[in-house]
Amino acid sequence: MSRRVFYLNYYSHDGDNDSLKVVYSCIPKVDYIVKKLLQCGERVTIVSAVNSNKGIFKGKTVQLEEGLELKYFTTFAAKNRFMRVVNVVFLRMQILVYLLTNIKNDDKLIVYHSMFYRNVIEIYKRVFRKRFCLEIEDVFTSVNKNISNMATKEWRYFRFSDSYLCVNDLLKEKLPKEKKKLVSYGSYETVPKYEKENSDYKELVYAGIVEQYRNAAFIAIDSMTYLDSTYHLSILGFGDNADLAIMQQKIELVNAKKGYECISFLGRKSGDEYYQYLQNCDVALSTHVYDETNMKSADDTFPSKLLVYLANNLKIVAQRLECLEKSVFNQHIFFYDKPEPKLIAKTIERAFNSKNYQMGSELIMQLDKVFAKQLEDILNY
């Protein structure tokens, strides 16, 4: 194909991560979509809006492989409010100018939704009449109460898009019916299979971010107090130093109470090491906490970590959410109704005792086989 697909997001390459504010959450999804685009014969440019972590980061274009390049912009780590504003304006201007001067009529643009460059894309669409596909992984005004007053602007922005990649089935129903939409839960990447190592314990794993808003790692730790000494929980993840320190203290308290190391924190793992570790576990926990204060936000997101768990043939324990129940994965999840440690522990036991459980890797393979064609169709906006 002669056209090029431009993909605006927060991607960064391993060789540059020390100098940049890495957005780990977006990387697996971007990697997967780029892989599928390349399989379709597309040429791809990743346009990264990532910021400098220290000093000045000079913009550059990196050739990652044949047909794939990564464009960075010049940014700097600001030390005061005025310079932060200057950096934001400068970065937004660079993004707009780059899109306008590099995207030709036959090219395509995928925009990974972010409130940071929302105004840039609105100008790109409304003033210059350009077309794009919007990838919505989160509705930020639903997730973040501090910006809930911007909900009208965010949904207006959604309507500007010419087609959509939607993170779940509920969000798809809320978007304009006349436009093309594809539900893309996350990465349907198939993984190598490893021989499972013997363990003295029933192995549980929580993999993901450690933070105190949705509290997933913390309530997983609390649930261990209701399980007997045959269980062990591994936490694989990342987070702010303050949250990690609080979690470590909590782990030490629970381990002391139980009288053995029932919980281990192993930090962030990736690649084959990550998959191999997951396949040595039995049950995976997706324990983000939703209650009456934030349940609505669950309708506009999807815990993409579930796909990694399924690809590695783990049983999954998760809170009953409409976005999960209406997904194609609902038969592969053991649900609990309220975010209470005792209920989570009982659901873990039920998962272990289940004999008629269909492993999820086959479903992931089926979704992977059809995704490239679906992606090509959604770009013909």
Short mmCIF file of C-alpha atoms in Angstrom, two decimals:
data_model
loop_
_atom_site.label_atom_id
_atom_site.label_comp_id
_atom_site.label_asym_id
_atom_site.label_seq_id
_atom_site.Cartn_x
_atom_site.Cartn_y
_atom_site.Cartn_z
CA MET A 1 0.00 0.00 0.00
CA SER A 2 1.17 3.53 -0.75
CA ARG A 3 -0.70 5.15 2.11
CA ARG A 4 0.63 5.54 5.64
CA VAL A 5 -1.25 5.15 8.93
CA PHE A 6 -0.36 7.74 11.57
CA TYR A 7 -1.07 6.73 15.16
CA LEU A 8 -1.11 9.49 17.81
CA ASN A 9 -0.58 8.21 21.36
CA TYR A 10 1.93 8.15 24.25
CA TYR A 11 4.21 5.39 23.04
CA SER A 12 7.90 5.28 23.90
CA HIS A 13 10.69 2.92 22.92
CA ASP A 14 12.85 1.06 25.45
CA GLY A 15 15.97 2.94 24.41
CA ASP A 16 14.41 6.30 25.31
CA ASN A 17 12.47 5.38 28.44
CA ASP A 18 15.03 6.79 30.89
CA SER A 19 14.51 10.27 29.46
CA LEU A 20 10.71 10.18 29.16
CA LYS A 21 7.60 9.96 31.35
CA VAL A 22 6.70 6.45 30.27
CA VAL A 23 2.98 5.65 29.97
CA TYR A 24 3.20 1.88 30.49
CA SER A 25 -0.55 1.36 30.29
CA CYS A 26 -0.79 2.30 26.60
CA ILE A 27 2.21 0.33 25.29
CA PRO A 28 0.73 -3.22 25.00
CA LYS A 29 -2.37 -2.00 23.12
CA VAL A 30 -0.33 0.21 20.78
CA ASP A 31 2.13 -2.62 20.13
CA TYR A 32 -0.71 -4.95 19.20
CA ILE A 33 -2.54 -2.56 16.88
CA VAL A 34 0.71 -1.61 15.15
CA LYS A 35 1.55 -5.29 14.67
CA LYS A 36 -1.83 -5.89 13.01
CA LEU A 37 -1.45 -2.84 10.76
CA LEU A 38 1.95 -4.08 9.61
CA GLN A 39 0.48 -7.52 8.92
CA CYS A 40 -2.05 -5.82 6.64
CA GLY A 41 0.80 -4.28 4.67
CA GLU A 42 0.37 -0.77 6.06
CA ARG A 43 3.25 1.61 6.66
CA VAL A 44 2.95 3.07 10.15
CA THR A 45 4.20 6.18 11.92
CA ILE A 46 3.67 6.29 15.69
CA VAL A 47 3.32 9.96 16.69
CA SER A 48 4.19 10.20 20.37
CA ALA A 49 3.01 12.98 22.68
CA VAL A 50 5.12 11.67 25.55
CA ASN A 51 6.88 14.23 27.75
CA SER A 52 10.45 14.64 28.93
CA ASN A 53 11.27 13.24 32.35
CA LYS A 54 14.43 15.31 32.84
CA GLY A 55 15.96 18.25 31.04
CA ILE A 56 15.33 18.79 27.35
CA PHE A 57 14.37 15.87 25.14
CA LYS A 58 15.08 16.72 21.51
CA GLY A 59 12.52 15.60 18.98
CA LYS A 60 13.56 12.90 16.56
CA THR A 61 12.28 10.14 14.29
CA VAL A 62 13.35 6.57 15.05
CA GLN A 63 13.10 3.74 12.50
CA LEU A 64 11.90 0.81 14.63
CA GLU A 65 11.65 -1.72 11.80
CA GLU A 66 10.81 -1.85 8.12
CA GLY A 67 7.60 0.08 7.57
CA LEU A 68 7.47 1.39 11.15
CA GLU A 69 8.82 4.65 12.52
CA LEU A 70 8.36 6.55 15.78
CA LYS A 71 8.15 10.34 15.88
CA TYR A 72 9.04 12.20 19.11
CA PHE A 73 8.61 15.93 19.69
CA THR A 74 10.90 18.28 21.59
CA THR A 75 9.77 18.65 25.20
CA PHE A 76 11.37 19.74 28.47
CA ALA A 77 10.87 18.97 32.14
CA ALA A 78 9.48 22.23 33.53
CA LYS A 79 10.39 23.38 37.04
CA ASN A 80 7.64 25.93 37.57
CA ARG A 81 4.04 26.52 36.53
CA PHE A 82 4.84 29.09 33.84
CA MET A 83 7.33 26.79 32.11
CA ARG A 84 4.89 23.88 32.35
CA VAL A 85 2.35 25.95 30.45
CA VAL A 86 4.98 26.88 27.86
CA ASN A 87 5.89 23.21 27.43
CA VAL A 88 2.24 22.19 26.99
CA VAL A 89 1.54 24.89 24.38
CA PHE A 90 4.79 24.13 22.54
CA LEU A 91 4.06 20.39 22.42
CA ARG A 92 0.49 20.89 21.22
CA MET A 93 1.65 23.23 18.48
CA GLN A 94 4.24 20.72 17.32
CA ILE A 95 1.62 17.95 17.15
CA LEU A 96 -0.80 20.06 15.10
CA VAL A 97 1.84 21.30 12.66
CA TYR A 98 3.20 17.78 12.21
CA LEU A 99 -0.22 16.27 11.48
CA LEU A 100 -1.12 19.02 9.01
CA THR A 101 2.18 18.89 7.11
CA ASN A 102 2.71 15.12 7.02
CA ILE A 103 -0.69 13.43 6.61
CA LYS A 104 -1.68 13.24 2.95
CA ASN A 105 -5.19 12.74 1.57
CA ASP A 106 -4.87 8.97 1.26
CA ASP A 107 -3.26 8.53 4.69
CA LYS A 108 -5.15 7.52 7.83
CA LEU A 109 -4.98 8.80 11.40
CA ILE A 110 -5.77 6.86 14.58
CA VAL A 111 -5.96 9.01 17.72
CA TYR A 112 -5.52 7.33 21.11
CA HIS A 113 -7.96 9.37 23.21
CA SER A 114 -6.40 11.87 25.58
CA MET A 115 -7.71 15.10 27.05
CA PHE A 116 -4.20 16.56 26.60
CA TYR A 117 -4.42 16.90 22.83
CA ARG A 118 -8.24 17.08 22.57
CA ASN A 119 -8.10 20.74 21.48
CA VAL A 120 -5.45 19.92 18.87
CA ILE A 121 -7.64 17.26 17.27
CA GLU A 122 -10.73 19.50 17.41
CA ILE A 123 -8.83 22.16 15.45
CA TYR A 124 -7.55 19.48 13.06
CA LYS A 125 -11.14 18.38 12.43
CA ARG A 126 -13.23 21.56 12.63
CA VAL A 127 -10.86 24.07 11.04
CA PHE A 128 -8.98 21.91 8.54
CA ARG A 129 -11.78 19.36 7.85
CA LYS A 130 -9.51 16.36 8.38
CA ARG A 131 -10.77 12.86 9.16
CA PHE A 132 -9.64 10.42 11.85
CA CYS A 133 -10.44 7.27 13.83
CA LEU A 134 -10.69 7.71 17.60
CA GLU A 135 -9.51 4.95 19.93
CA ILE A 136 -11.33 5.31 23.27
CA GLU A 137 -9.75 3.37 26.13
CA ASP A 138 -11.26 5.51 28.90
CA VAL A 139 -13.84 8.25 29.24
CA PHE A 140 -11.74 10.48 31.46
CA THR A 141 -14.53 12.69 32.78
CA SER A 142 -16.21 9.52 34.03
CA VAL A 143 -13.07 8.14 35.67
CA ASN A 144 -11.65 11.39 37.08
CA LYS A 145 -14.03 13.40 39.28
CA ASN A 146 -11.69 16.42 39.13
CA ILE A 147 -12.59 17.00 35.48
CA SER A 148 -16.20 15.75 35.52
CA ASN A 149 -17.36 19.29 34.62
CA MET A 150 -15.75 18.77 31.18
CA ALA A 151 -17.98 15.79 30.28
CA THR A 152 -19.96 17.74 27.67
CA LYS A 153 -16.76 18.81 25.92
CA GLU A 154 -15.36 15.27 25.99
CA TRP A 155 -18.48 13.73 24.44
CA ARG A 156 -18.66 16.53 21.86
CA TYR A 157 -15.09 15.66 20.93
CA PHE A 158 -16.07 12.00 20.53
CA ARG A 159 -18.71 12.97 17.98
CA PHE A 160 -16.09 14.62 15.76
CA SER A 161 -14.48 11.26 14.98
CA ASP A 162 -15.27 9.46 11.72
CA SER A 163 -14.92 5.93 13.17
CA TYR A 164 -14.12 4.36 16.53
CA LEU A 165 -12.14 1.73 18.34
CA CYS A 166 -14.18 1.20 21.53
CA VAL A 167 -12.89 -0.37 24.71
CA ASN A 168 -16.15 -2.21 25.49
CA ASP A 169 -19.64 -3.02 24.23
CA LEU A 170 -21.41 -0.47 26.47
CA LEU A 171 -19.38 2.42 25.08
CA LYS A 172 -20.10 1.27 21.52
CA GLU A 173 -23.83 1.66 22.21
CA LYS A 174 -23.35 5.30 23.31
CA LEU A 175 -21.55 6.46 20.16
CA PRO A 176 -23.21 7.69 16.93
CA LYS A 177 -25.02 4.77 15.31
CA GLU A 178 -24.26 5.85 11.74
CA LYS A 179 -20.47 5.63 12.19
CA LYS A 180 -18.26 2.54 12.04
CA LYS A 181 -17.28 1.08 15.41
CA LEU A 182 -15.09 -1.83 16.48
CA VAL A 183 -14.91 -3.15 20.03
CA SER A 184 -11.24 -3.62 20.88
CA TYR A 185 -10.91 -4.90 24.44
CA GLY A 186 -7.12 -4.95 24.39
CA SER A 187 -4.29 -7.01 22.98
CA TYR A 188 -5.31 -10.45 21.66
CA GLU A 189 -1.66 -11.43 21.54
CA THR A 190 -1.07 -15.17 21.75
CA VAL A 191 1.81 -16.13 24.02
CA PRO A 192 4.38 -18.94 24.17
CA LYS A 193 3.42 -21.91 26.33
CA TYR A 194 5.68 -23.01 29.18
CA GLU A 195 5.76 -26.07 31.38
CA LYS A 196 4.23 -25.30 34.73
CA GLU A 197 6.56 -25.62 37.72
CA ASN A 198 5.49 -27.45 40.86
CA SER A 199 4.50 -25.34 43.85
CA ASP A 200 3.61 -26.09 47.46
CA TYR A 201 0.83 -23.50 47.24
CA LYS A 202 -2.31 -22.66 45.29
CA GLU A 203 -0.83 -19.76 43.36
CA LEU A 204 -2.72 -16.48 42.98
CA VAL A 205 -1.49 -13.49 41.00
CA TYR A 206 -2.41 -9.83 40.72
CA ALA A 207 -0.65 -8.05 37.85
CA GLY A 208 -1.06 -4.35 37.22
CA ILE A 209 -0.87 -0.88 38.68
CA VAL A 210 -0.55 -0.33 42.42
CA GLU A 211 -2.62 2.71 43.45
CA GLN A 212 -5.19 3.67 46.06
CA TYR A 213 -8.01 5.00 43.87
CA ARG A 214 -9.32 1.69 42.55
CA ASN A 215 -7.37 -0.11 45.25
CA ALA A 216 -7.00 -3.41 43.36
CA ALA A 217 -3.71 -4.60 44.85
CA PHE A 218 -4.71 -3.55 48.38
CA ILE A 219 -8.03 -5.41 48.48
CA ALA A 220 -6.31 -8.46 46.96
CA ILE A 221 -3.90 -8.36 49.92
CA ASP A 222 -6.80 -8.04 52.38
CA SER A 223 -8.53 -11.08 50.87
CA MET A 224 -5.56 -13.25 51.85
CA THR A 225 -6.54 -12.94 55.53
CA TYR A 226 -9.64 -15.06 54.75
CA LEU A 227 -7.78 -17.86 52.97
CA ASP A 228 -5.97 -20.77 54.57
CA SER A 229 -2.24 -21.45 54.45
CA THR A 230 -2.42 -23.37 51.17
CA TYR A 231 -2.66 -20.09 49.22
CA HIS A 232 0.07 -17.71 48.05
CA LEU A 233 -0.40 -14.36 46.27
CA SER A 234 2.18 -12.80 43.95
CA ILE A 235 1.86 -9.13 43.04
CA LEU A 236 3.48 -8.06 39.78
CA GLY A 237 3.15 -4.37 39.18
CA PHE A 238 4.26 -0.79 39.22
CA GLY A 239 3.15 2.47 40.79
CA ASP A 240 4.22 5.61 42.61
CA ASN A 241 6.90 5.12 45.25
CA ALA A 242 4.52 6.30 47.98
CA ASP A 243 1.84 3.75 47.03
CA LEU A 244 4.42 0.97 46.73
CA ALA A 245 5.77 1.78 50.20
CA ILE A 246 2.26 1.65 51.73
CA MET A 247 1.60 -1.65 49.98
CA GLN A 248 4.87 -3.13 51.24
CA GLN A 249 3.90 -2.23 54.81
CA LYS A 250 0.52 -3.87 54.34
CA ILE A 251 2.13 -7.03 52.93
CA GLU A 252 4.47 -7.25 55.92
CA LEU A 253 1.54 -6.92 58.35
CA VAL A 254 -0.50 -9.64 56.64
CA ASN A 255 2.49 -11.97 56.35
CA ALA A 256 3.22 -11.50 60.06
CA LYS A 257 -0.41 -12.16 60.95
CA LYS A 258 -0.54 -15.33 58.83
CA GLY A 259 2.81 -16.59 60.11
CA TYR A 260 4.30 -17.25 56.66
CA GLU A 261 5.07 -15.34 53.49
CA CYS A 262 1.64 -15.61 51.92
CA ILE A 263 2.17 -12.51 49.76
CA SER A 264 5.19 -11.56 47.62
CA PHE A 265 5.77 -8.37 45.67
CA LEU A 266 7.97 -9.02 42.64
CA GLY A 267 7.84 -5.69 40.82
CA ARG A 268 7.18 -5.27 37.13
CA LYS A 269 7.83 -8.16 34.74
CA SER A 270 7.55 -8.14 30.97
CA GLY A 271 7.90 -10.35 27.92
CA ASP A 272 8.66 -14.04 28.21
CA GLU A 273 9.58 -13.73 31.92
CA TYR A 274 6.13 -12.28 32.59
CA TYR A 275 4.26 -14.95 30.63
CA GLN A 276 6.27 -17.76 32.19
CA TYR A 277 5.52 -16.48 35.67
CA LEU A 278 1.79 -16.16 34.96
CA GLN A 279 1.66 -19.73 33.67
CA ASN A 280 3.04 -20.94 36.99
CA CYS A 281 -0.06 -19.49 38.68
CA ASP A 282 -3.59 -20.87 38.94
CA VAL A 283 -5.98 -17.96 39.53
CA ALA A 284 -5.60 -14.31 38.50
CA LEU A 285 -7.24 -11.41 40.33
CA SER A 286 -8.84 -8.39 38.68
CA THR A 287 -9.92 -6.67 41.87
CA HIS A 288 -10.37 -2.98 41.02
CA VAL A 289 -12.85 -1.60 43.53
CA TYR A 290 -16.15 -0.19 42.27
CA ASP A 291 -18.97 0.98 44.55
CA GLU A 292 -21.84 3.48 44.38
CA THR A 293 -19.36 6.38 44.16
CA ASN A 294 -17.61 5.25 40.98
CA MET A 295 -19.65 2.39 39.48
CA LYS A 296 -20.72 4.54 36.51
CA SER A 297 -17.08 4.88 35.43
CA ALA A 298 -16.84 1.09 35.03
CA ASP A 299 -19.20 1.36 32.04
CA ASP A 300 -16.59 3.36 30.12
CA THR A 301 -13.49 1.23 30.56
CA PHE A 302 -12.30 -2.37 30.43
CA PRO A 303 -9.62 -4.16 32.48
CA SER A 304 -7.42 -5.19 29.53
CA LYS A 305 -5.26 -7.23 31.90
CA LEU A 306 -7.99 -9.88 31.68
CA LEU A 307 -6.88 -10.66 28.13
CA VAL A 308 -3.34 -11.38 29.30
CA TYR A 309 -4.71 -13.64 32.04
CA LEU A 310 -6.89 -15.50 29.52
CA ALA A 311 -4.07 -15.88 27.00
CA ASN A 312 -2.04 -17.56 29.75
CA ASN A 313 -4.95 -19.89 30.66
CA LEU A 314 -5.57 -18.50 34.12
CA LYS A 315 -8.90 -18.62 35.91
CA ILE A 316 -10.07 -15.08 36.62
CA VAL A 317 -11.75 -13.61 39.69
CA ALA A 318 -13.36 -10.19 39.20
CA GLN A 319 -16.11 -7.95 40.52
CA ARG A 320 -19.42 -8.27 38.69
CA LEU A 321 -19.52 -5.32 36.30
CA GLU A 322 -21.85 -4.75 33.37
CA CYS A 323 -18.94 -4.15 30.99
CA LEU A 324 -17.64 -7.66 31.85
CA GLU A 325 -21.00 -9.39 31.82
CA LYS A 326 -21.79 -7.99 28.35
CA SER A 327 -18.38 -8.89 26.94
CA VAL A 328 -17.44 -12.05 25.06
CA PHE A 329 -15.40 -13.11 28.11
CA ASN A 330 -18.24 -13.37 30.63
CA GLN A 331 -18.20 -17.19 30.72
CA HIS A 332 -14.50 -17.15 31.63
CA ILE A 333 -14.83 -15.06 34.81
CA PHE A 334 -15.73 -15.99 38.39
CA PHE A 335 -17.69 -13.00 39.66
CA TYR A 336 -18.17 -11.60 43.15
CA ASP A 337 -20.93 -9.04 43.75
CA LYS A 338 -19.36 -6.57 46.18
CA PRO A 339 -15.75 -5.41 46.68
CA GLU A 340 -15.32 -7.11 50.05
CA PRO A 341 -12.20 -9.17 50.94
CA LYS A 342 -14.24 -12.04 52.39
CA LEU A 343 -16.35 -12.34 49.23
CA ILE A 344 -13.23 -12.23 47.06
CA ALA A 345 -11.69 -15.04 49.14
CA LYS A 346 -14.81 -17.18 48.73
CA THR A 347 -14.79 -16.58 44.97
CA ILE A 348 -11.11 -17.58 44.82
CA GLU A 349 -11.98 -20.85 46.54
CA ARG A 350 -14.85 -21.39 44.11
CA ALA A 351 -12.53 -20.82 41.16
CA PHE A 352 -10.05 -23.40 42.47
CA ASN A 353 -12.79 -25.95 43.03
CA SER A 354 -14.32 -25.49 39.57
CA LYS A 355 -13.75 -28.54 37.35
CA ASN A 356 -15.67 -27.53 34.21
CA TYR A 357 -13.80 -24.37 33.33
CA GLN A 358 -13.02 -23.62 29.69
CA MET A 359 -9.58 -22.04 29.39
CA GLY A 360 -9.48 -18.70 27.58
CA SER A 361 -6.49 -18.98 25.23
CA GLU A 362 -8.62 -20.46 22.44
CA LEU A 363 -11.02 -17.50 22.52
CA ILE A 364 -8.08 -15.07 22.43
CA MET A 365 -6.75 -16.88 19.34
CA GLN A 366 -10.15 -16.59 17.63
CA LEU A 367 -10.35 -12.85 18.30
CA ASP A 368 -6.79 -12.38 17.06
CA LYS A 369 -7.52 -14.13 13.74
CA VAL A 370 -10.28 -11.70 12.74
CA PHE A 371 -8.97 -8.47 14.26
CA ALA A 372 -6.66 -7.36 11.41
CA LYS A 373 -9.49 -7.46 8.85
CA GLN A 374 -11.83 -5.65 11.25
CA LEU A 375 -9.17 -2.98 11.83
CA GLU A 376 -8.71 -2.40 8.11
CA ASP A 377 -12.45 -1.94 7.73
CA ILE A 378 -12.69 0.60 10.52
CA LEU A 379 -9.97 2.70 8.83
CA ASN A 380 -12.04 2.99 5.66
CA TYR A 381 -13.97 5.86 7.20
#
